[in-house]
Coordinates of C-alpha atoms and ligand atoms in Angstrom, one line a residue:
X600 CA 117.8 133.5 93.1
X601 CA 115.0 131.1 93.9
X602 CA 112.5 131.8 96.7
X603 CA 113.4 130.1 99.9
X604 CA 111.0 129.3 102.8
X605 CA 112.5 128.8 106.3
X606 CA 110.4 127.4 109.1
X607 CA 111.5 127.3 112.7
X608 CA 109.9 125.6 115.7
X609 CA 111.0 124.0 119.0
X610 CA 110.2 120.6 117.6
X611 CA 110.3 118.6 114.3
X612 CA 108.9 115.1 113.7
X613 CA 110.1 114.2 110.3
X614 CA 107.6 111.3 109.4
X615 CA 110.3 108.6 109.1
X616 CA 109.8 107.4 112.7
X617 CA 113.0 109.0 113.8
X618 CA 113.1 110.6 117.2
X619 CA 111.9 114.3 117.3
X620 CA 114.5 117.0 116.7
X621 CA 114.6 120.0 119.0
X622 CA 115.3 123.6 118.0
X623 CA 114.3 122.6 114.5
X624 CA 114.5 124.3 111.1
X625 CA 113.0 123.2 107.7
X626 CA 114.4 124.9 104.6
X627 CA 112.4 124.7 101.4
X628 CA 113.8 125.9 98.1
X629 CA 111.7 126.0 94.9
X630 CA 109.0 123.9 96.6
X631 CA 111.4 121.1 97.7
X632 CA 112.9 120.4 101.1
X633 CA 116.7 121.1 101.0
X634 CA 117.3 120.8 104.7
X635 CA 115.4 119.7 107.8
X636 CA 116.8 119.1 111.3
X637 CA 118.4 120.9 114.2
X638 CA 119.3 124.5 113.7
X639 CA 122.9 123.7 114.9
X640 CA 123.5 121.3 112.0
X641 CA 122.0 123.2 109.1
X642 CA 123.2 126.0 106.8
X643 CA 120.3 128.4 107.1
X644 CA 120.1 130.8 104.2
X645 CA 119.5 134.5 104.9
X646 CA 118.8 137.5 102.7
X647 CA 116.1 139.0 100.6
X648 CA 115.0 135.8 99.0
X649 CA 114.2 134.1 102.3
X650 CA 110.7 134.1 103.7
X651 CA 111.0 133.2 107.4
X652 CA 108.2 131.7 109.5
X653 CA 108.7 131.3 113.3
X654 CA 106.4 129.1 115.4
X655 CA 107.8 129.4 118.9
X656 CA 105.2 127.0 120.6
X657 CA 104.7 124.5 117.8
X658 CA 105.7 121.2 116.1
X659 CA 106.6 120.9 112.5
X660 CA 105.4 117.7 110.7
X661 CA 105.2 116.6 107.1
X662 CA 101.9 117.4 105.5
X663 CA 99.5 114.7 106.6
X664 CA 98.1 112.0 104.3
X665 CA 94.5 110.8 104.5
X666 CA 94.5 107.5 102.7
X667 CA 90.7 107.1 102.2
X668 CA 88.1 109.8 101.5
X669 CA 85.0 110.3 99.4
X670 CA 85.3 113.9 98.4
X671 CA 82.0 114.3 96.5
X672 CA 80.0 112.7 99.3
X673 CA 78.2 115.1 101.7
X674 CA 78.8 113.4 105.2
X675 CA 75.2 114.4 105.9
X676 CA 72.6 112.1 107.4
X677 CA 71.4 111.7 103.7
X678 CA 74.9 111.0 102.2
X679 CA 73.5 108.2 100.0
X680 CA 70.6 110.3 98.6
X681 CA 72.9 113.3 98.1
X682 CA 75.4 111.2 96.2
X683 CA 72.7 109.8 93.9
X684 CA 70.5 112.8 93.4
X685 CA 72.7 115.9 93.4
X686 CA 73.9 117.1 90.0
X687 CA 77.6 116.9 89.0
X688 CA 78.1 120.6 89.5
X689 CA 77.0 120.3 93.1
X690 CA 79.2 117.3 93.7
X691 CA 82.3 119.0 92.2
X692 CA 81.9 122.1 94.3
X693 CA 81.2 120.0 97.4
X694 CA 84.3 118.0 96.6
X695 CA 86.4 121.2 96.5
X696 CA 85.0 122.4 99.9
X697 CA 85.7 119.0 101.4
X698 CA 89.2 118.9 100.1
X699 CA 89.9 122.4 101.5
X700 CA 88.4 121.3 104.9
X701 CA 91.0 118.5 105.0
X702 CA 93.7 120.9 104.0
X703 CA 92.9 123.0 107.0
X704 CA 93.4 119.9 109.1
X705 CA 97.0 119.7 107.8
X706 CA 96.2 117.1 105.1
X707 CA 98.2 118.0 102.1
X708 CA 97.7 114.7 100.3
X709 CA 94.6 112.6 100.2
X710 CA 93.6 109.5 98.3
X711 CA 90.0 109.6 97.1
X712 CA 88.5 106.1 97.2
X713 CA 85.5 106.6 95.1
X714 CA 82.9 109.0 93.8
X715 CA 80.5 109.5 90.8
X716 CA 82.0 109.5 87.3
X717 CA 85.4 111.2 86.8
X718 CA 84.6 114.2 89.0
X719 CA 87.5 113.6 91.4
X720 CA 90.0 113.5 88.4
X721 CA 88.7 116.9 87.3
X722 CA 89.1 118.2 90.8
X723 CA 92.6 116.8 91.1
X724 CA 93.6 118.5 87.8
X725 CA 92.1 121.8 88.8
X726 CA 94.1 121.9 92.0
X727 CA 97.3 120.8 90.2
X728 CA 96.8 123.7 87.7
X729 CA 96.3 126.0 90.7
X730 CA 92.8 127.1 89.5
X731 CA 91.8 126.4 93.1
X732 CA 93.7 125.7 96.3
X733 CA 93.6 122.2 97.7
X734 CA 95.6 119.2 98.8
X735 CA 97.3 116.8 96.3
X736 CA 94.7 114.2 95.3
X737 CA 95.2 110.6 94.3
X738 CA 91.9 109.9 92.5
X739 CA 90.3 106.5 91.8
X740 CA 87.2 108.1 90.2
X741 CA 84.5 105.3 90.2
X742 CA 85.1 102.2 92.3
X743 CA 84.7 98.9 90.4
X744 CA 81.7 97.1 91.8
X745 CA 79.4 94.3 90.7
X746 CA 76.0 94.8 89.2
X747 CA 73.9 96.3 92.0
X748 CA 77.0 96.1 94.2
X749 CA 78.4 98.6 96.8
X750 CA 78.4 102.2 95.5
X751 CA 77.1 101.0 92.1
X752 CA 75.5 104.5 91.7
X753 CA 79.0 105.9 91.1
X754 CA 78.7 104.4 87.6
X755 CA 81.0 101.4 87.2
X756 CA 79.5 97.9 87.4
X757 CA 81.5 94.9 86.1
X758 CA 81.0 91.2 86.4
X759 CA 83.5 88.5 85.4
X760 CA 87.2 88.7 84.5
X761 CA 86.7 90.3 81.0
X762 CA 84.4 93.1 82.4
X763 CA 86.7 93.9 85.3
X764 CA 89.7 94.1 83.0
X765 CA 87.7 96.4 80.7
X766 CA 86.6 98.6 83.7
X767 CA 90.3 98.9 84.8
X768 CA 91.3 100.0 81.3
X769 CA 88.4 102.5 81.2
X770 CA 89.6 104.0 84.5
X771 CA 93.2 104.2 83.4
X772 CA 92.1 105.8 80.1
X773 CA 90.3 108.4 82.2
X774 CA 93.5 109.2 84.1
X775 CA 93.0 107.7 87.5
X776 CA 96.0 107.4 89.9
X777 CA 94.9 104.0 91.3
X778 CA 92.0 101.5 91.2
X779 CA 89.5 101.1 94.0
X780 CA 87.5 97.8 94.0
X781 CA 84.6 96.8 96.2
X782 CA 85.6 93.3 97.3
X783 CA 82.6 93.0 99.6
X784 CA 79.2 94.7 100.0
X785 CA 79.0 97.8 102.2
X786 CA 76.7 99.4 104.7
X787 CA 76.0 102.6 102.6
X788 CA 74.4 100.7 99.7
X789 CA 71.1 98.9 100.4
X790 CA 70.8 95.5 98.8
X791 CA 74.4 94.6 99.2
X792 CA 75.9 92.1 101.6
X793 CA 78.8 93.4 103.8
X794 CA 79.4 89.9 105.0
X795 CA 80.1 88.3 101.6
X796 CA 82.6 88.8 98.8
X797 CA 81.5 90.5 95.6
X798 CA 84.4 89.3 93.5
X799 CA 86.5 86.1 93.2
X800 CA 90.2 86.0 93.7
X801 CA 90.5 85.5 89.9
X802 CA 88.6 88.7 89.2
X803 CA 90.6 90.7 91.8
X804 CA 93.9 89.3 90.5
X805 CA 92.9 90.3 87.0
X806 CA 92.3 93.9 88.1
X807 CA 95.7 93.9 90.0
X808 CA 97.5 92.6 86.9
X809 CA 95.9 95.1 84.5
X810 CA 96.4 98.1 86.8
X811 CA 100.1 97.1 87.2
X812 CA 100.5 96.7 83.4
X813 CA 99.0 100.2 82.8
X814 CA 101.5 102.3 84.6
X815 CA 102.2 100.4 87.7
X816 CA 99.0 101.5 89.4
X817 CA 98.1 100.1 92.8
X818 CA 94.7 98.6 93.8
X819 CA 92.8 99.4 97.0
X820 CA 90.0 97.0 98.1
X821 CA 87.0 97.8 100.3
X822 CA 86.8 94.7 102.5
X823 CA 84.3 94.1 105.4
X824 CA 83.9 90.3 105.3
X825 CA 86.7 88.0 106.3
X826 CA 86.4 86.0 103.1
X827 CA 86.6 89.3 101.2
X828 CA 89.8 90.2 103.0
X829 CA 91.2 86.7 102.2
X830 CA 90.4 87.1 98.5
X831 CA 91.9 90.5 98.3
X832 CA 95.2 89.5 100.1
X833 CA 95.6 86.4 97.8
X834 CA 94.9 88.5 94.7
X835 CA 97.8 90.9 95.6
X836 CA 95.8 93.9 96.5
X837 CA 98.0 96.7 97.9
X838 CA 95.8 98.2 100.6
X839 CA 92.9 96.5 102.5
X840 CA 90.4 99.2 103.4
X841 CA 88.4 98.8 106.7
X842 CA 89.4 95.2 107.4
X843 CA 86.3 94.6 109.4
X844 CA 86.5 90.8 109.8
X845 CA 82.8 90.1 109.5
X846 CA 81.6 86.5 109.8
X847 CA 79.3 85.3 106.9
X848 CA 76.2 85.3 109.0
X849 CA 76.7 86.9 112.4
X850 CA 79.3 88.6 114.5
X851 CA 83.0 88.6 113.7
X852 CA 85.5 86.0 112.4
X853 CA 89.2 86.7 112.9
X854 CA 91.7 84.8 110.7
X855 CA 95.3 84.8 112.0
X856 CA 96.5 83.0 108.8
X857 CA 95.3 85.9 106.7
X858 CA 97.2 88.3 108.9
X859 CA 100.3 86.2 108.4
X860 CA 99.7 86.3 104.6
X861 CA 99.4 90.1 104.8
X862 CA 102.8 90.3 106.5
X863 CA 104.3 87.9 104.0
X864 CA 102.9 89.7 101.0
X865 CA 103.5 93.3 102.3
X866 CA 99.8 94.1 102.3
X867 CA 98.8 97.3 104.1
X868 CA 95.7 97.7 106.2
X869 CA 94.0 101.1 105.9
X870 CA 92.4 101.8 109.3
X871 CA 89.4 103.8 108.2
X872 CA 88.7 105.3 111.6
X873 CA 85.7 107.4 110.4
X874 CA 82.4 106.3 111.9
X875 CA 84.5 104.9 114.8
X876 CA 85.3 108.5 115.8
X877 CA 81.8 108.4 117.5
X878 CA 83.5 106.3 120.2
X879 CA 85.5 109.3 121.4
X880 CA 82.8 111.9 121.0
X881 CA 80.4 113.2 123.7
X882 CA 77.2 111.1 123.5
X883 CA 75.0 114.2 123.0
X884 CA 76.7 114.9 119.7
X885 CA 75.7 111.5 118.3
X886 CA 72.6 110.3 116.5
X887 CA 70.8 107.3 117.9
X888 CA 72.2 104.9 115.3
X889 CA 75.7 106.1 116.2
X890 CA 75.2 105.4 119.9
X891 CA 74.0 101.9 119.0
X892 CA 77.0 101.4 116.7
X893 CA 79.4 102.6 119.5
X894 CA 78.0 99.9 121.8
X895 CA 79.1 97.2 119.4
X896 CA 82.6 98.5 118.6
X897 CA 84.4 96.6 121.4
X898 CA 85.0 93.3 119.5
X899 CA 85.8 95.2 116.3
X900 CA 88.5 97.2 118.0
X901 CA 89.8 94.0 119.7
X902 CA 90.3 92.4 116.3
X903 CA 92.0 95.4 114.8
X904 CA 94.4 95.4 117.8
X905 CA 95.1 91.7 117.1
X906 CA 95.7 92.5 113.4
X907 CA 98.2 95.2 114.3
X908 CA 99.9 93.0 116.9
X909 CA 100.3 90.4 114.1
X910 CA 102.8 92.8 112.5
X911 CA 100.7 94.1 109.6
X912 CA 101.7 97.6 108.3
X913 CA 98.8 100.0 108.9
X914 CA 98.0 103.4 107.5
X915 CA 95.6 106.1 108.7
X916 CA 92.4 107.1 106.8
X917 CA 89.1 108.7 107.5
X918 CA 86.4 107.4 105.1
X919 CA 85.2 111.0 105.3
X920 CA 82.1 111.7 103.2
X921 CA 80.0 108.9 104.4
X922 CA 77.2 109.8 106.9
X923 CA 78.5 111.8 109.9
X924 CA 82.1 111.3 109.0
X925 CA 83.1 115.0 108.5
X926 CA 86.1 116.2 106.6
X927 CA 87.1 118.8 109.2
X928 CA 87.5 116.1 111.9
X929 CA 90.6 114.3 110.5
X930 CA 92.6 114.7 113.8
X931 CA 90.0 112.5 115.5
X932 CA 91.1 109.7 113.2
X933 CA 94.5 109.8 114.9
X934 CA 93.0 110.1 118.4
X935 CA 90.9 106.9 117.9
X936 CA 94.1 105.1 116.8
X937 CA 95.9 106.2 119.9
X938 CA 93.1 105.9 122.5
X939 CA 91.3 102.8 121.2
X940 CA 93.7 100.8 119.1
X941 CA 96.8 101.0 121.5
X942 CA 98.9 102.7 118.8
X943 CA 101.6 105.1 120.1
X944 CA 101.3 108.7 119.0
X945 CA 104.6 108.3 117.0
X946 CA 103.2 105.3 115.1
X947 CA 99.9 107.0 114.4
X948 CA 101.9 110.0 113.0
X949 CA 103.9 107.6 110.8
X950 CA 100.7 106.0 109.6
X951 CA 99.6 109.4 108.3
X952 CA 103.0 110.5 106.9
X953 CA 105.9 108.3 106.0
X954 CA 104.3 104.9 105.9
X955 CA 101.1 106.3 104.2
X956 CA 103.3 107.7 101.4
X957 CA 105.1 104.3 101.1
X958 CA 101.8 102.4 100.9
X959 CA 100.5 104.8 98.2
X960 CA 103.7 104.6 96.2
X961 CA 104.5 108.3 96.6
X962 CA 107.3 108.3 99.1
X963 CA 109.7 109.7 96.5
X964 CA 107.7 113.0 96.7
X965 CA 105.9 113.3 100.1
X966 CA 105.5 111.8 103.5
X967 CA 108.7 113.0 105.2
X968 CA 110.6 116.2 105.9
X969 CA 113.8 115.1 104.4
X970 CA 115.8 116.6 101.5
X971 CA 114.3 115.9 98.1
X972 CA 110.7 115.6 99.2
X973 CA 108.1 118.3 98.4
X974 CA 107.9 121.1 100.9
X975 CA 104.6 120.1 102.5
X976 CA 104.4 120.9 106.2
X977 CA 101.7 120.8 108.9
X978 CA 102.4 123.1 111.8
X979 CA 100.5 122.2 115.0
X980 CA 100.5 123.9 118.4
X981 CA 102.1 121.9 121.3
X982 CA 103.6 118.4 121.1
X983 CA 101.5 115.6 119.6
X984 CA 103.8 113.0 121.0
X985 CA 102.8 114.1 124.5
X986 CA 99.1 114.6 123.6
X987 CA 97.8 113.5 120.2
X988 CA 95.0 116.1 120.6
X989 CA 97.6 118.7 119.6
X990 CA 96.7 117.6 116.0
X991 CA 93.4 119.5 116.4
X992 CA 95.3 122.8 116.7
X993 CA 96.7 123.4 113.2
X994 CA 98.5 126.7 113.1
X995 CA 99.6 126.7 109.5
X996 CA 99.9 124.4 106.4
X997 CA 102.4 124.6 103.6
X998 CA 102.3 123.0 100.2
X999 CA 105.4 123.1 98.0
X1000 CA 106.8 125.7 100.4
X1001 CA 103.8 128.0 100.0
X1002 CA 101.6 128.9 103.0
X1003 CA 98.2 127.6 102.0
X1004 CA 96.6 127.8 105.5
X1005 CA 97.4 130.3 108.2
X1006 CA 95.5 130.7 111.5
X1007 CA 92.9 128.2 110.3
X1008 CA 92.1 130.2 107.1
X1009 CA 93.1 129.3 103.5
X1010 CA 96.0 131.5 102.5
Ligands
LIG197 ZN1 85.0 104.3 101.8

């Protein structure tokens, strides 16, 4: 008889957007959900093969998905220097520690949006082989960037259509799950311009086509500048990371037509609420540069709200790893979405479960507690629909039906 895990709690939110179920049970057999819903409607197995878990004051959720991390980055005030100077061995061990920190937050799947070399591929494989405990990882390995471009120290510079196609082939050969491209400059890399595109539509479209040809892989694009967002959307990029709407010289520049194009083309916006978490933290926990950044966030949040109101599908992500964006603070990502972007708790939870899985192309496996998906479960104390801060109180985490976190500790 196969081992069976039975979880019970007063509440279940299944990740599809459906109303919560009371007096809930989730049944996992051989790592796969075979039943999830009200205890009244389910055949609940009993006997020696059943491992029961009761959580009388908790909510059962699908394991969370963080759609944007940098596992090998340190999140310290010197994240750039650490990423450039630390040896591979340090980066790999740091990556494992960071992945486990996310797991303790209930994140059972994360998409790593760029690190040095192929380290995140090795980390993914070690976790899959159960050499170490961690979340599922979708790895991009090195982001494709221009010569001297954003995160060029990761190791993959390419200029022009031929070179970006070759870079895409090199990444696929190395076993990446998706491609990350830096469509604009970024704040972490001195000498780049966040307000200007790095690649043309033609170059981005060539990456999209080659990634699709080589196993139907998706492409995620880092986009701060409005023109970079436009280029990425027209090129058929699957997920727009950050979506910061920066004007070419100063301030912000919202483009409603680009929002319409995102809706038409089914583009997802990945709301990397990482450094933005500073806006909901006590001021005495912030560095001076963070306090200054928070003062300027109002217009940025306004435009993200407008983007969302335009009907674009959004997903949750942290950008953890860049300076002061810590891996163990994933719940704050959801709190920023609810308190500053006017997103309901239910929609925030969907953005980190069912819709995130759909955007990442893995909704056949994870993202919802429905029969046929993997038995990944986050158990939180209280009711996150009543108060999203409940997501800070993770009681247990299951991966493939196996308890991997209990009482905040790795199982
Ligand atoms: Zn990033």
